[in-house]
PDB file of C-alpha atoms in Angstrom:
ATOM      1  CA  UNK I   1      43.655 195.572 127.724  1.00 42.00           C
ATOM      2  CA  UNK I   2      43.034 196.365 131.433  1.00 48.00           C
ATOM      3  CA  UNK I   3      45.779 196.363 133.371  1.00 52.00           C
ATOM      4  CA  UNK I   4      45.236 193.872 136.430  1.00 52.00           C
ATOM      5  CA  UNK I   5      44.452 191.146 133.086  1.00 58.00           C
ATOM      6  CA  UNK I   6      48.112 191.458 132.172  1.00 68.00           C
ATOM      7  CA  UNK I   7      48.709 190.703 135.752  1.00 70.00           C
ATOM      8  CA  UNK I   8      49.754 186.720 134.825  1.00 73.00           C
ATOM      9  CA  UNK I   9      52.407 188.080 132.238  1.00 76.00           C
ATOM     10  CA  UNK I  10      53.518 190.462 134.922  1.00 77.00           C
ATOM     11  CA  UNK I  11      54.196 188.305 137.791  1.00 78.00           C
ATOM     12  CA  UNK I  12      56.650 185.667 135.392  1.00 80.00           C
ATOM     13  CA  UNK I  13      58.781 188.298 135.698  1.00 79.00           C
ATOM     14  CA  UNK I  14      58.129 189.113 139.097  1.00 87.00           C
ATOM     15  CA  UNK I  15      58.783 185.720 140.064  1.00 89.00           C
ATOM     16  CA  UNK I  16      59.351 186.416 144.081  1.00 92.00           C
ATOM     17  CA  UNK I  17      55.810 188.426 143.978  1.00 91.00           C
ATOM     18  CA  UNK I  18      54.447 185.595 141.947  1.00 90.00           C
ATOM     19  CA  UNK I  19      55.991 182.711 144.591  1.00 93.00           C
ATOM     20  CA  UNK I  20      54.001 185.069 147.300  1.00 94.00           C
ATOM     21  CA  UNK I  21      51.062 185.156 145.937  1.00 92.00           C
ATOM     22  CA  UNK I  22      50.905 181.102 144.713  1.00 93.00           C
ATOM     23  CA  UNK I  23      52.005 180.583 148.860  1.00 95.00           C
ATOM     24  CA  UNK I  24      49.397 183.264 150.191  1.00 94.00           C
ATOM     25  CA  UNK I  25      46.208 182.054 148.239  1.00 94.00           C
ATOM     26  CA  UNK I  26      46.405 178.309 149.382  1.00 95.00           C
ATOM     27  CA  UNK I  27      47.488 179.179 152.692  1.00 95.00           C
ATOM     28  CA  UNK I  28      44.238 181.709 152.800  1.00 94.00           C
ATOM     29  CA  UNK I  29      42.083 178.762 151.791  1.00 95.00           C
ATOM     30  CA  UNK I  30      43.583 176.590 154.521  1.00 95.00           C
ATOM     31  CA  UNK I  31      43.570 178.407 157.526  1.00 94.00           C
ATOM     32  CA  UNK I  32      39.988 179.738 156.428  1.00 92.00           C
ATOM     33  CA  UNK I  33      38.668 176.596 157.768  1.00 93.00           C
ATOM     34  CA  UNK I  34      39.907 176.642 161.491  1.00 92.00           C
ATOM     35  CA  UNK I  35      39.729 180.777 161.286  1.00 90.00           C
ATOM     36  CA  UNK I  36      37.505 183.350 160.785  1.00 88.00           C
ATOM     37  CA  UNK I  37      38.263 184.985 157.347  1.00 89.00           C
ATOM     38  CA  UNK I  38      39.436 187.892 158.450  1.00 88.00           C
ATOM     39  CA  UNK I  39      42.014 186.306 160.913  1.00 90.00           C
ATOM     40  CA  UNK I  40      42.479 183.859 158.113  1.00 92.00           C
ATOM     41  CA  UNK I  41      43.782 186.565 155.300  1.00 93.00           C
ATOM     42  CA  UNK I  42      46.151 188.509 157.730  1.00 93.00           C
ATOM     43  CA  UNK I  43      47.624 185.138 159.089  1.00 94.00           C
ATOM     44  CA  UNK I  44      48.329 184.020 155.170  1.00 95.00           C
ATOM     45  CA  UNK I  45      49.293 187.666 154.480  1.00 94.00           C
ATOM     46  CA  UNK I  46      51.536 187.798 157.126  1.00 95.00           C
ATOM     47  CA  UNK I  47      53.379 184.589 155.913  1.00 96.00           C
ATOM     48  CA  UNK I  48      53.640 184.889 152.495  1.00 96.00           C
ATOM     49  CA  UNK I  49      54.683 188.595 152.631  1.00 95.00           C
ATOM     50  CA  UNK I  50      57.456 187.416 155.033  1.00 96.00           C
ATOM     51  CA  UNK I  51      58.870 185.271 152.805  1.00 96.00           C
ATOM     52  CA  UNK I  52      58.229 187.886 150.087  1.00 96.00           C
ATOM     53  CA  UNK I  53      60.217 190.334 152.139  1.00 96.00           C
ATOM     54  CA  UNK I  54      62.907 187.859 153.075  1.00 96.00           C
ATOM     55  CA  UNK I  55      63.653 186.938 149.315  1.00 96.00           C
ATOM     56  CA  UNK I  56      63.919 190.700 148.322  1.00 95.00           C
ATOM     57  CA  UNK I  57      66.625 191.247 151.151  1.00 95.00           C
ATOM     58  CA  UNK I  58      68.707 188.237 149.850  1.00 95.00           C
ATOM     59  CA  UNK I  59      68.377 189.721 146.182  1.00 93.00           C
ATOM     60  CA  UNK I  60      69.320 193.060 146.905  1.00 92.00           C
ATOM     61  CA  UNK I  61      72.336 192.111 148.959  1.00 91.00           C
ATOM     62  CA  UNK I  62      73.298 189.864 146.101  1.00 90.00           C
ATOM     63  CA  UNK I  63      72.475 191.840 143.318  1.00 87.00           C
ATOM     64  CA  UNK I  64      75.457 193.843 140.771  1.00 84.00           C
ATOM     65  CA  UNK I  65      74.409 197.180 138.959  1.00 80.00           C
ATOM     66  CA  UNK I  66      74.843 194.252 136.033  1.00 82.00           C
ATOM     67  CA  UNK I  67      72.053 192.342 137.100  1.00 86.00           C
ATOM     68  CA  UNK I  68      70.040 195.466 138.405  1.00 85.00           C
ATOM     69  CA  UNK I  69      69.659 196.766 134.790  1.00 83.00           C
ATOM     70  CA  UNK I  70      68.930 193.485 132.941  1.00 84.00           C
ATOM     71  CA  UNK I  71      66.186 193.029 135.946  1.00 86.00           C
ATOM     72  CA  UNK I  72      64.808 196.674 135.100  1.00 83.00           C
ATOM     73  CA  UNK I  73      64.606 196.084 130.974  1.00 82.00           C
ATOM     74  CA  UNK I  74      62.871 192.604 131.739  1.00 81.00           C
ATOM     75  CA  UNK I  75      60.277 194.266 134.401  1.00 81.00           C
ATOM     76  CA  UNK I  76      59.528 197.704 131.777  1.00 77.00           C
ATOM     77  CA  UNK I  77      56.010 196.414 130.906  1.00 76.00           C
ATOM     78  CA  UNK I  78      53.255 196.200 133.659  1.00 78.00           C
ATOM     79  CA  UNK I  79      55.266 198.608 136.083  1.00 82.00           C
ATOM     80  CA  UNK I  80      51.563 200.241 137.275  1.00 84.00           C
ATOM     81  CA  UNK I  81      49.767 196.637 137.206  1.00 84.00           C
ATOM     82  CA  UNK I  82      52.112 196.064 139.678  1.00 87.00           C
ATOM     83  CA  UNK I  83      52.170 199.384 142.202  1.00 88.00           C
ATOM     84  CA  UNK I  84      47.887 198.746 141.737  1.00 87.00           C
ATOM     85  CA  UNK I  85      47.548 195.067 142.052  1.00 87.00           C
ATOM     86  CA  UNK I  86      49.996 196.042 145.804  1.00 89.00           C
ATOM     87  CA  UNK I  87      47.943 199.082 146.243  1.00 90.00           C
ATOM     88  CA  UNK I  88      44.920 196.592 146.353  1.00 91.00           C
ATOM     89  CA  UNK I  89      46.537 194.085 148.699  1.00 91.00           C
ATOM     90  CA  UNK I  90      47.705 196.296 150.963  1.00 89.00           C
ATOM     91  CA  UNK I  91      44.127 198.182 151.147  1.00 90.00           C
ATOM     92  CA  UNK I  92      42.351 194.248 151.237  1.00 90.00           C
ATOM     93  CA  UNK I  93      44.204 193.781 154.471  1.00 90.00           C
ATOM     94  CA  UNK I  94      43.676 197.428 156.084  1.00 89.00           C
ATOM     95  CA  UNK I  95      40.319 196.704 155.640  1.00 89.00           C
ATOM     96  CA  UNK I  96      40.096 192.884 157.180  1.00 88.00           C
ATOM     97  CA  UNK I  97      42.476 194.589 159.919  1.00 86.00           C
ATOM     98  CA  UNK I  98      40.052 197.524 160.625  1.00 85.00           C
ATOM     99  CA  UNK I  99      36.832 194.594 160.286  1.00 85.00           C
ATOM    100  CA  UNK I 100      38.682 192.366 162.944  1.00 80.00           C
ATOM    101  CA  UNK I 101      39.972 195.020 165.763  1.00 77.00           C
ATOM    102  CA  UNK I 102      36.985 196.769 165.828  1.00 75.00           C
ATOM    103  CA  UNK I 103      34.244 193.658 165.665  1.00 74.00           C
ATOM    104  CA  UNK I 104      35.235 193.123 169.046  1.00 68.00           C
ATOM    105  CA  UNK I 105      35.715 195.006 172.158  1.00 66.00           C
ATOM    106  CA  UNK I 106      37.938 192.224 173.840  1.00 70.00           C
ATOM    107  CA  UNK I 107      40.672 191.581 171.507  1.00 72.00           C
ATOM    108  CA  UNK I 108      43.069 188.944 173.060  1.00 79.00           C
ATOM    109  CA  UNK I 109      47.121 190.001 172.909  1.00 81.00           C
ATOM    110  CA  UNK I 110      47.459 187.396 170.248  1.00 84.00           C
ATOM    111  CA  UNK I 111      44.581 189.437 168.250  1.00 82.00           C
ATOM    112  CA  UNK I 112      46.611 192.991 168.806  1.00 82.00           C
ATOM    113  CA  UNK I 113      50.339 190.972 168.007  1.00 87.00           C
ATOM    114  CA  UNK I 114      48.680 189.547 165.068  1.00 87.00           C
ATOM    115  CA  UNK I 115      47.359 193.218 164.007  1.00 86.00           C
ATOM    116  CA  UNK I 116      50.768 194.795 165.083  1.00 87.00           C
ATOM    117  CA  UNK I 117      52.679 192.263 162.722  1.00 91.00           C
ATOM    118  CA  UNK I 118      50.527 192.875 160.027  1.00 91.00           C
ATOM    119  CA  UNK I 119      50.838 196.744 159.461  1.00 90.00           C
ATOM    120  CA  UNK I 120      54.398 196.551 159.921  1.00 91.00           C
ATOM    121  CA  UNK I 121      54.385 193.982 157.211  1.00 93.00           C
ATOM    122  CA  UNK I 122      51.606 195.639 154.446  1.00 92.00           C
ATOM    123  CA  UNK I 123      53.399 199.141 155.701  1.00 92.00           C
ATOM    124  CA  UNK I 124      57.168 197.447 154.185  1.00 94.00           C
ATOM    125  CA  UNK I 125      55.472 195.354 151.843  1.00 94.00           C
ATOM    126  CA  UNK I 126      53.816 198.502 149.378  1.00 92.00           C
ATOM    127  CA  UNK I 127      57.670 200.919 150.707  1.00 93.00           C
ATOM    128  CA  UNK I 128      59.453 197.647 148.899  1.00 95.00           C
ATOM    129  CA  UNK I 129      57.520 197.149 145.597  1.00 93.00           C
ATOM    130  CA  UNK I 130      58.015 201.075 144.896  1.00 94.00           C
ATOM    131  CA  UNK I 131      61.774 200.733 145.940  1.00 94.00           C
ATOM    132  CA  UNK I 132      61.706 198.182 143.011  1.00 92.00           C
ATOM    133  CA  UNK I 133      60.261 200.624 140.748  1.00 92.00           C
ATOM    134  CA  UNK I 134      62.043 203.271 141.441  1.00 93.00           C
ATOM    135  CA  UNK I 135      65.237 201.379 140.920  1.00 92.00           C
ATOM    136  CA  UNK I 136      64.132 199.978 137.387  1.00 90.00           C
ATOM    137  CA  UNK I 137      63.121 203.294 136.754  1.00 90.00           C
ATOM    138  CA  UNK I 138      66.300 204.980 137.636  1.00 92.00           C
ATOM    139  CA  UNK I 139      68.407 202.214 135.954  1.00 89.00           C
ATOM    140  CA  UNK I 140      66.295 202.449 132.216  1.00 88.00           C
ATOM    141  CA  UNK I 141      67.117 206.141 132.389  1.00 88.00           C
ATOM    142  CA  UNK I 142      70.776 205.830 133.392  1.00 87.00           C
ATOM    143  CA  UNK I 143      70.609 203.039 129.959  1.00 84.00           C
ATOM    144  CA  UNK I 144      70.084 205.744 128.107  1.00 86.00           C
ATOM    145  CA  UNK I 145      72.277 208.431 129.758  1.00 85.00           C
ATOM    146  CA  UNK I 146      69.437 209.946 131.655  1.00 89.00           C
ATOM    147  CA  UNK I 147      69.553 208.883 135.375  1.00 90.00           C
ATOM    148  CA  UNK I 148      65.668 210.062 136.743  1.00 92.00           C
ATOM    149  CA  UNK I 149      67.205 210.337 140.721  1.00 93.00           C
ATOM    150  CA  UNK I 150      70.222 212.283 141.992  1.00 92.00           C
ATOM    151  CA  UNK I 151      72.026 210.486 144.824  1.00 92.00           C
ATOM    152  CA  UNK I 152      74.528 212.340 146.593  1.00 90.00           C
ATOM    153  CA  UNK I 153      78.100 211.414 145.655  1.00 84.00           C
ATOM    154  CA  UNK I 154      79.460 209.549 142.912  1.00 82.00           C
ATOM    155  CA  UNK I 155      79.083 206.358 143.280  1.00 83.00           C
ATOM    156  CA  UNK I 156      76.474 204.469 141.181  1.00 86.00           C
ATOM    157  CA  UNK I 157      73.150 203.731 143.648  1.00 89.00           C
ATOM    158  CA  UNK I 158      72.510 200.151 144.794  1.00 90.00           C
ATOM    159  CA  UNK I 159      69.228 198.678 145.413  1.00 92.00           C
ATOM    160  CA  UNK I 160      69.644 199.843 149.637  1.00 94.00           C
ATOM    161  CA  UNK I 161      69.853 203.625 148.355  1.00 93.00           C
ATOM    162  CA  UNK I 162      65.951 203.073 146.672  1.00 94.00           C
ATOM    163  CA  UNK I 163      65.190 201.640 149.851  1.00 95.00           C
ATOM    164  CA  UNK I 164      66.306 204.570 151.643  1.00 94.00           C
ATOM    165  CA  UNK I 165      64.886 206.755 149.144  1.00 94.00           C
ATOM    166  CA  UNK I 166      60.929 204.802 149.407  1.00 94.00           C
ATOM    167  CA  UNK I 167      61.527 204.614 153.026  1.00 94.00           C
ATOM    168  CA  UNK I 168      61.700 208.734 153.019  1.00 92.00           C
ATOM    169  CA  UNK I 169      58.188 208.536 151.903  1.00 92.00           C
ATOM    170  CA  UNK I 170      56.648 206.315 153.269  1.00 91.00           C
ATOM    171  CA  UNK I 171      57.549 207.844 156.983  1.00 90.00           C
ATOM    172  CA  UNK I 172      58.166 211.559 156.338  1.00 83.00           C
ATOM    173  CA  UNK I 173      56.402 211.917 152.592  1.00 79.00           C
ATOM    174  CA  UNK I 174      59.486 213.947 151.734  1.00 80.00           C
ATOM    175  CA  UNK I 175      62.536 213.030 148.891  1.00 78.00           C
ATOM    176  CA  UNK I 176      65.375 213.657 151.772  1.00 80.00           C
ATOM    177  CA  UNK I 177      68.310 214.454 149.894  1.00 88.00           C
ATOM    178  CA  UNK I 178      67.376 212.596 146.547  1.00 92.00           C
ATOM    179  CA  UNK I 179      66.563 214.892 143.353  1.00 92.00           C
ATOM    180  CA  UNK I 180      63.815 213.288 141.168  1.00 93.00           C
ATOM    181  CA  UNK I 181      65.081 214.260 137.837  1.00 93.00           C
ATOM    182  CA  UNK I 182      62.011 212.652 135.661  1.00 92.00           C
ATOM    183  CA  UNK I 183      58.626 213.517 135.158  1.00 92.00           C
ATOM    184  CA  UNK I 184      57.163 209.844 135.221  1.00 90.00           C
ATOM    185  CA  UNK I 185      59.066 208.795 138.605  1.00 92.00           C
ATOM    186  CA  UNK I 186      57.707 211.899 140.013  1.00 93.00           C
ATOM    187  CA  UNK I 187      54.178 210.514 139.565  1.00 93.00           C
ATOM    188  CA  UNK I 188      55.218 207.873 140.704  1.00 93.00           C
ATOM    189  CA  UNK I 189      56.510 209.316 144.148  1.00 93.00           C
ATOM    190  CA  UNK I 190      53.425 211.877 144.458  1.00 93.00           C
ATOM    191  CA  UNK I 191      51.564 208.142 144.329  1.00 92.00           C
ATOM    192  CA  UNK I 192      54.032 206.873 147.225  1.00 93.00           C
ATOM    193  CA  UNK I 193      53.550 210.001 149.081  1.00 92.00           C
ATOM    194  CA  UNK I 194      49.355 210.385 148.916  1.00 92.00           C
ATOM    195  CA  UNK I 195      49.296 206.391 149.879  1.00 92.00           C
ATOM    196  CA  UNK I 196      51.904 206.814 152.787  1.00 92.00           C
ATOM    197  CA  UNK I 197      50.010 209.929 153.891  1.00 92.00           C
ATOM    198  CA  UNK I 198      46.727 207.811 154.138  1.00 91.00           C
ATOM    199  CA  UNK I 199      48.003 204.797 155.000  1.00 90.00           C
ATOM    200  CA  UNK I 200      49.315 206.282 158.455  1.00 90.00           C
ATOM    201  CA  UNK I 201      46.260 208.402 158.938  1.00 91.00           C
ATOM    202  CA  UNK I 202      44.317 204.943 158.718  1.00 90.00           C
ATOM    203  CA  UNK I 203      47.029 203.238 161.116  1.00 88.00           C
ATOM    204  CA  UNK I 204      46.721 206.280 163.814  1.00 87.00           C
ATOM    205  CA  UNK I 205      42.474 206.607 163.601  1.00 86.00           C
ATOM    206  CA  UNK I 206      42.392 202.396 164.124  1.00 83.00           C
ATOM    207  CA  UNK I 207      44.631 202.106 166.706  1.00 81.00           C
ATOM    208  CA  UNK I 208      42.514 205.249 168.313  1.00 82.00           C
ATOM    209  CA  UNK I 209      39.171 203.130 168.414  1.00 76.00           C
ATOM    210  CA  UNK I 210      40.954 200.378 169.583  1.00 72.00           C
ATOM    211  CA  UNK I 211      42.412 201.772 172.266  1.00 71.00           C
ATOM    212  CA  UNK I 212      38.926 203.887 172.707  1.00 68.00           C
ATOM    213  CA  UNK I 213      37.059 200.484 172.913  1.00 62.00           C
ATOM    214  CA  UNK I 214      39.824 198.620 175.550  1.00 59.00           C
ATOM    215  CA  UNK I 215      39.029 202.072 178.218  1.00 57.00           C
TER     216      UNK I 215
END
């Protein structure tokens, strides 16, 4: 079965990325008939990644290493359905980002706040879903005695050390001082790290032409 069909499955047990996604799709529709499209999918982006965003922080300042591991045996199957299906979402709105900007040589502040807002947001939104796997991952390995990342010190990681750990990526492509100790969370990063890289070359030529266009 291919994977984005399992994506239904998937998201019951992904309920906050499921919530997003049932907000973000009506919203889309709605504000696609006072907006152009493009405008229209950042704005409902923008929103329902918010509250996406907002829901992870509350879980992972709630969360025990209890609840962590049941979370990471219940979210085992569709891991990559996931980091793809975000992969595509975040690329969706590069692209409508990239199709707005540059369609127009006079973009009003409200255009360039809007754009600011959402690359900040896609750029947090794909650093957060592989903080998630990498935790999962980490935490069915330590199950079985075999933890796949090193943290310094002893005590055992919290959802805010992945964070810190995806966040290395994302800005500086580089582990920091985490050891990846498994083969299949190292694909995982070398995904993280090729996206990141990209993802910031794509940020830095944009902004470029925009600010080519504005002189």
């Amino acid at each position: 079965m291919p994977r984005l069909t399992r994506l239904p499955m998937v998201l019951l047990s992904r309920p906050r990325l499921g919530a997003a996604l049932v907000l973000g799709l009506p919203l889309f529709v709605a504000l696609d008939t006072t907006l152009t499209t493009g405008h229209a999918l950042l704005l409902a982006f923008d929103l329902a990644c918010a509250a996406y965003l907002g829901a992870i922080a509350l879980m992972m300042s709630r969360t025990t290493p209890e609840a962590m591991r049941r979370r990471a045996e219940l979210q085992t199957e569709g891991r990559w359905t996931v980091l793809v299906f975000s992969l595509l979402i975040s690329a969706v709105v590069l692209l409508s980002l990239k199709t707005e900007l540059l369609a127009s040589k006079h973009n009003s502040p409200l255009d360039l706040l809007l754009a600011g807002v959402s690359i900040v947001l896609s750029w947090m939104f794909f650093s957060v879903v592989f903080t998630q796997d990498y935790a999962h991952g980490d935490h069915r390995g330590r199950l079985q005695g075999k933890p796949c990342l090193q943290f310094p010190g002893d005590v055992e990681p919290d959802y805010w050390d992945y964070l810190y750990f995806a966040m290395n990526l994302s800005m500086a492509f580089q582990t920091s001082d985490v050891n990846i100790l498994d083969r299949s969370l190292r694909r995982v990063a070398l995904l993280h790290g090729v996206v990141a890289f990209f993802f910031n070359v794509f940020i830095v030529a944009l902004m470029v032409n925009v600010v080519a266009g504005v002189l």
